[in-house]
Amino acid sequence: MMKPYLRNVLLFPAFLALGACAATAPASTGTTAPVDTAKTRPAQQPVPAEDLSRYRPVFTAPKEEAAPVARPAVAPTNHVNPQIEQRLRDQAYTNQNVKYAQGYRILAYVGLERDKAMSIRRSVISRYPDETDYLTFKQPVFRLYIGDYLTRLEAEQAMLRIRPLAPKAELESAQVLLNKTAY
């Protein structure tokens, strides 16, 4: 009693699969013209065009203006008074006392070996004598920083030059020493 029922249960999905495959197969193997699915209207009834003019915005034409009159330039008088001049001098004096700014340094070496840090330092100094270097030791790690750069662009350019000498070099944000002779 159970065998015919089991056989029917197993054959039913097979028949469904065959039916689905037969439904998706092409009807004939010969060449046929593609089916036109566009709706066609009888030729005697043209579609009336919808009048959209009432929805369109209406603009008035701009008025023609005359050419602007050339006015003579006015020379400034008393544009720097003594109070402003004194404030400018005070600001210049304050700026001369600024020694540090936020910038970037290249971290050329981090490690436990002092000899390795010194060899990288010597190679950088020998190739680029204008670069400043800072070797710090915080037990047990040596860190070698190169340069004082105010912008990231300057630091990236210098890092490209130093990369062959220190392949693991990285940029670090740091408080850098301002070089007043460059300004």
mmCIF file of C-alpha atoms in Angstrom:
data_model
loop_
_atom_site.group_PDB
_atom_site.id
_atom_site.type_symbol
_atom_site.label_atom_id
_atom_site.label_comp_id
_atom_site.label_asym_id
_atom_site.label_seq_id
_atom_site.Cartn_x
_atom_site.Cartn_y
_atom_site.Cartn_z
ATOM 1 C CA MET A 1 0.000 0.000 0.000
ATOM 2 C CA MET A 2 2.809 2.394 0.796
ATOM 3 C CA LYS A 3 4.909 1.601 -2.289
ATOM 4 C CA PRO A 4 2.573 3.121 -4.931
ATOM 5 C CA TYR A 5 2.119 6.238 -2.831
ATOM 6 C CA LEU A 6 5.909 6.673 -2.437
ATOM 7 C CA ARG A 7 6.410 6.135 -6.170
ATOM 8 C CA ASN A 8 3.771 8.817 -6.966
ATOM 9 C CA VAL A 9 5.388 11.271 -4.548
ATOM 10 C CA LEU A 10 8.774 10.813 -6.232
ATOM 11 C CA LEU A 11 7.421 10.987 -9.811
ATOM 12 C CA PHE A 12 5.268 14.078 -9.311
ATOM 13 C CA PRO A 13 8.214 16.564 -8.982
ATOM 14 C CA ALA A 14 9.860 14.961 -12.031
ATOM 15 C CA PHE A 15 6.717 15.590 -14.120
ATOM 16 C CA LEU A 16 6.577 19.181 -12.855
ATOM 17 C CA ALA A 17 10.199 19.766 -13.851
ATOM 18 C CA LEU A 18 9.608 18.290 -17.331
ATOM 19 C CA GLY A 19 6.529 20.453 -17.750
ATOM 20 C CA ALA A 20 8.453 23.583 -16.759
ATOM 21 C CA CYS A 21 11.240 22.760 -19.202
ATOM 22 C CA ALA A 22 8.753 22.126 -22.004
ATOM 23 C CA ALA A 23 7.042 25.448 -21.340
ATOM 24 C CA THR A 24 10.316 27.393 -21.636
ATOM 25 C CA ALA A 25 11.603 25.650 -24.781
ATOM 26 C CA PRO A 26 11.232 27.469 -28.132
ATOM 27 C CA ALA A 27 8.092 26.545 -30.054
ATOM 28 C CA SER A 28 9.892 25.755 -33.298
ATOM 29 C CA THR A 29 13.426 25.630 -34.547
ATOM 30 C CA GLY A 30 12.679 27.568 -37.750
ATOM 31 C CA THR A 31 13.233 31.292 -38.066
ATOM 32 C CA THR A 32 10.264 33.425 -37.129
ATOM 33 C CA ALA A 33 9.667 37.160 -37.076
ATOM 34 C CA PRO A 34 9.721 38.816 -33.656
ATOM 35 C CA VAL A 35 6.350 39.385 -32.130
ATOM 36 C CA ASP A 36 5.174 43.011 -32.225
ATOM 37 C CA THR A 37 3.821 43.869 -28.789
ATOM 38 C CA ALA A 38 3.130 47.554 -29.431
ATOM 39 C CA LYS A 39 -0.498 48.633 -29.212
ATOM 40 C CA THR A 40 -1.801 50.013 -32.451
ATOM 41 C CA ARG A 41 -4.660 52.462 -32.867
ATOM 42 C CA PRO A 42 -6.880 52.644 -35.863
ATOM 43 C CA ALA A 43 -5.621 55.176 -38.432
ATOM 44 C CA GLN A 44 -8.902 57.097 -38.562
ATOM 45 C CA GLN A 45 -8.725 58.217 -34.882
ATOM 46 C CA PRO A 46 -5.597 60.388 -34.265
ATOM 47 C CA VAL A 47 -4.606 60.979 -30.664
ATOM 48 C CA PRO A 48 -5.381 64.595 -29.726
ATOM 49 C CA ALA A 49 -2.350 66.505 -28.446
ATOM 50 C CA GLU A 50 -2.780 67.661 -24.878
ATOM 51 C CA ASP A 51 -2.553 71.439 -24.458
ATOM 52 C CA LEU A 52 0.170 72.104 -21.853
ATOM 53 C CA SER A 53 0.549 75.828 -22.483
ATOM 54 C CA ARG A 54 -1.383 76.752 -19.380
ATOM 55 C CA TYR A 55 1.239 74.957 -17.215
ATOM 56 C CA ARG A 56 4.265 76.618 -18.804
ATOM 57 C CA PRO A 57 5.765 79.586 -16.911
ATOM 58 C CA VAL A 58 5.652 82.972 -18.612
ATOM 59 C CA PHE A 59 8.641 85.295 -18.302
ATOM 60 C CA THR A 60 8.843 88.918 -19.270
ATOM 61 C CA ALA A 61 11.777 89.973 -21.408
ATOM 62 C CA PRO A 62 14.505 91.821 -19.478
ATOM 63 C CA LYS A 63 14.806 95.541 -20.101
ATOM 64 C CA GLU A 64 17.726 96.797 -22.132
ATOM 65 C CA GLU A 65 20.056 98.665 -19.790
ATOM 66 C CA ALA A 66 22.491 101.338 -20.809
ATOM 67 C CA ALA A 67 26.218 100.677 -20.504
ATOM 68 C CA PRO A 68 27.507 101.361 -16.961
ATOM 69 C CA VAL A 69 29.142 104.708 -16.472
ATOM 70 C CA ALA A 70 32.879 104.502 -15.758
ATOM 71 C CA ARG A 71 33.615 106.214 -12.465
ATOM 72 C CA PRO A 72 37.058 107.530 -11.610
ATOM 73 C CA ALA A 73 39.024 105.510 -9.060
ATOM 74 C CA VAL A 74 39.117 107.001 -5.581
ATOM 75 C CA ALA A 75 42.541 107.099 -3.957
ATOM 76 C CA PRO A 76 42.496 105.881 -0.333
ATOM 77 C CA THR A 77 43.339 108.409 2.319
ATOM 78 C CA ASN A 78 44.457 107.536 5.848
ATOM 79 C CA HIS A 79 43.890 103.822 5.308
ATOM 80 C CA VAL A 80 46.451 102.932 8.014
ATOM 81 C CA ASN A 81 46.024 105.074 11.054
ATOM 82 C CA PRO A 82 48.452 105.097 14.001
ATOM 83 C CA GLN A 83 46.328 102.672 16.072
ATOM 84 C CA ILE A 84 46.295 100.041 13.320
ATOM 85 C CA GLU A 85 50.000 100.548 12.696
ATOM 86 C CA GLN A 86 50.732 99.943 16.396
ATOM 87 C CA ARG A 87 48.627 96.757 16.396
ATOM 88 C CA LEU A 88 50.446 95.480 13.313
ATOM 89 C CA ARG A 89 53.807 96.094 15.011
ATOM 90 C CA ASP A 90 52.598 94.267 18.139
ATOM 91 C CA GLN A 91 51.427 91.297 16.081
ATOM 92 C CA ALA A 92 54.752 91.157 14.209
ATOM 93 C CA TYR A 93 56.633 91.174 17.530
ATOM 94 C CA THR A 94 54.411 88.391 18.880
ATOM 95 C CA ASN A 95 54.951 86.332 15.726
ATOM 96 C CA GLN A 96 58.738 86.642 16.069
ATOM 97 C CA ASN A 97 58.533 84.965 19.474
ATOM 98 C CA VAL A 98 56.618 81.927 18.152
ATOM 99 C CA LYS A 99 59.036 79.024 17.924
ATOM 100 C CA TYR A 100 56.768 76.004 17.472
ATOM 101 C CA ALA A 101 53.760 75.117 15.331
ATOM 102 C CA GLN A 102 51.666 72.037 14.624
ATOM 103 C CA GLY A 103 53.155 70.091 11.715
ATOM 104 C CA TYR A 104 54.616 66.739 10.688
ATOM 105 C CA ARG A 105 57.756 64.696 11.199
ATOM 106 C CA ILE A 106 58.860 61.495 9.520
ATOM 107 C CA LEU A 107 59.269 58.560 11.881
ATOM 108 C CA ALA A 108 62.157 56.799 10.150
ATOM 109 C CA TYR A 109 62.937 54.108 12.742
ATOM 110 C CA VAL A 110 61.304 52.533 15.785
ATOM 111 C CA GLY A 111 63.088 49.655 17.432
ATOM 112 C CA LEU A 112 65.362 48.252 20.073
ATOM 113 C CA GLU A 113 68.672 48.505 18.182
ATOM 114 C CA ARG A 114 70.629 51.716 18.646
ATOM 115 C CA ASP A 115 73.131 50.774 15.929
ATOM 116 C CA LYS A 116 70.355 50.404 13.351
ATOM 117 C CA ALA A 117 68.892 53.808 14.300
ATOM 118 C CA MET A 118 72.314 55.437 14.039
ATOM 119 C CA SER A 119 73.040 53.866 10.641
ATOM 120 C CA ILE A 120 69.734 55.166 9.230
ATOM 121 C CA ARG A 121 70.488 58.567 10.764
ATOM 122 C CA ARG A 122 73.954 58.675 9.188
ATOM 123 C CA SER A 123 72.633 57.659 5.765
ATOM 124 C CA VAL A 124 69.890 60.318 5.853
ATOM 125 C CA ILE A 125 72.269 63.055 7.032
ATOM 126 C CA SER A 126 74.904 62.149 4.450
ATOM 127 C CA ARG A 127 72.390 62.295 1.597
ATOM 128 C CA TYR A 128 70.257 65.223 2.877
ATOM 129 C CA PRO A 129 72.396 67.442 5.158
ATOM 130 C CA ASP A 130 69.676 70.125 5.460
ATOM 131 C CA GLU A 131 67.239 67.747 7.171
ATOM 132 C CA THR A 132 67.065 67.898 10.952
ATOM 133 C CA ASP A 133 66.965 64.658 12.883
ATOM 134 C CA TYR A 134 65.760 63.792 16.364
ATOM 135 C CA LEU A 135 66.830 60.560 18.031
ATOM 136 C CA THR A 136 64.851 59.804 21.178
ATOM 137 C CA PHE A 137 65.154 56.947 23.619
ATOM 138 C CA LYS A 138 62.314 55.892 25.863
ATOM 139 C CA GLN A 139 63.402 52.653 27.415
ATOM 140 C CA PRO A 140 63.691 50.241 25.628
ATOM 141 C CA VAL A 141 62.680 51.846 22.302
ATOM 142 C CA PHE A 142 64.730 54.115 20.030
ATOM 143 C CA ARG A 143 62.822 56.475 17.727
ATOM 144 C CA LEU A 144 64.370 58.433 14.874
ATOM 145 C CA TYR A 145 62.398 61.420 13.578
ATOM 146 C CA ILE A 146 63.418 63.359 10.481
ATOM 147 C CA GLY A 147 62.501 66.952 9.554
ATOM 148 C CA ASP A 148 60.139 69.720 10.578
ATOM 149 C CA TYR A 149 57.337 70.152 8.041
ATOM 150 C CA LEU A 150 54.437 72.559 8.386
ATOM 151 C CA THR A 151 52.222 70.962 5.731
ATOM 152 C CA ARG A 152 51.430 67.369 4.968
ATOM 153 C CA LEU A 153 52.379 67.923 1.330
ATOM 154 C CA GLU A 154 55.944 68.898 2.258
ATOM 155 C CA ALA A 155 56.180 65.910 4.587
ATOM 156 C CA GLU A 156 54.918 63.478 1.916
ATOM 157 C CA GLN A 157 57.462 64.798 -0.605
ATOM 158 C CA ALA A 158 60.297 64.399 1.888
ATOM 159 C CA MET A 159 59.100 60.920 2.830
ATOM 160 C CA LEU A 160 59.316 59.854 -0.822
ATOM 161 C CA ARG A 161 62.987 60.926 -0.804
ATOM 162 C CA ILE A 162 63.719 59.147 2.491
ATOM 163 C CA ARG A 163 61.829 55.904 1.749
ATOM 164 C CA PRO A 164 64.808 54.199 0.023
ATOM 165 C CA LEU A 165 66.892 54.773 3.164
ATOM 166 C CA ALA A 166 64.145 53.910 5.678
ATOM 167 C CA PRO A 167 61.568 51.601 4.057
ATOM 168 C CA LYS A 168 59.236 51.555 7.089
ATOM 169 C CA ALA A 169 59.056 55.357 7.415
ATOM 170 C CA GLU A 170 55.731 56.855 8.508
ATOM 171 C CA LEU A 171 54.339 60.353 8.954
ATOM 172 C CA GLU A 172 53.446 61.559 12.427
ATOM 173 C CA SER A 173 51.720 64.723 13.499
ATOM 174 C CA ALA A 174 53.958 66.618 15.888
ATOM 175 C CA GLN A 175 54.823 70.031 17.253
ATOM 176 C CA VAL A 176 57.640 71.194 14.982
ATOM 177 C CA LEU A 177 60.303 73.854 15.266
ATOM 178 C CA LEU A 178 59.745 76.850 12.988
ATOM 179 C CA ASN A 179 62.708 77.776 10.821
ATOM 180 C CA LYS A 180 62.681 81.603 10.813
ATOM 181 C CA THR A 181 65.507 81.843 8.253
ATOM 182 C CA ALA A 182 63.225 80.354 5.550
ATOM 183 C CA TYR A 183 60.783 83.282 5.794
#
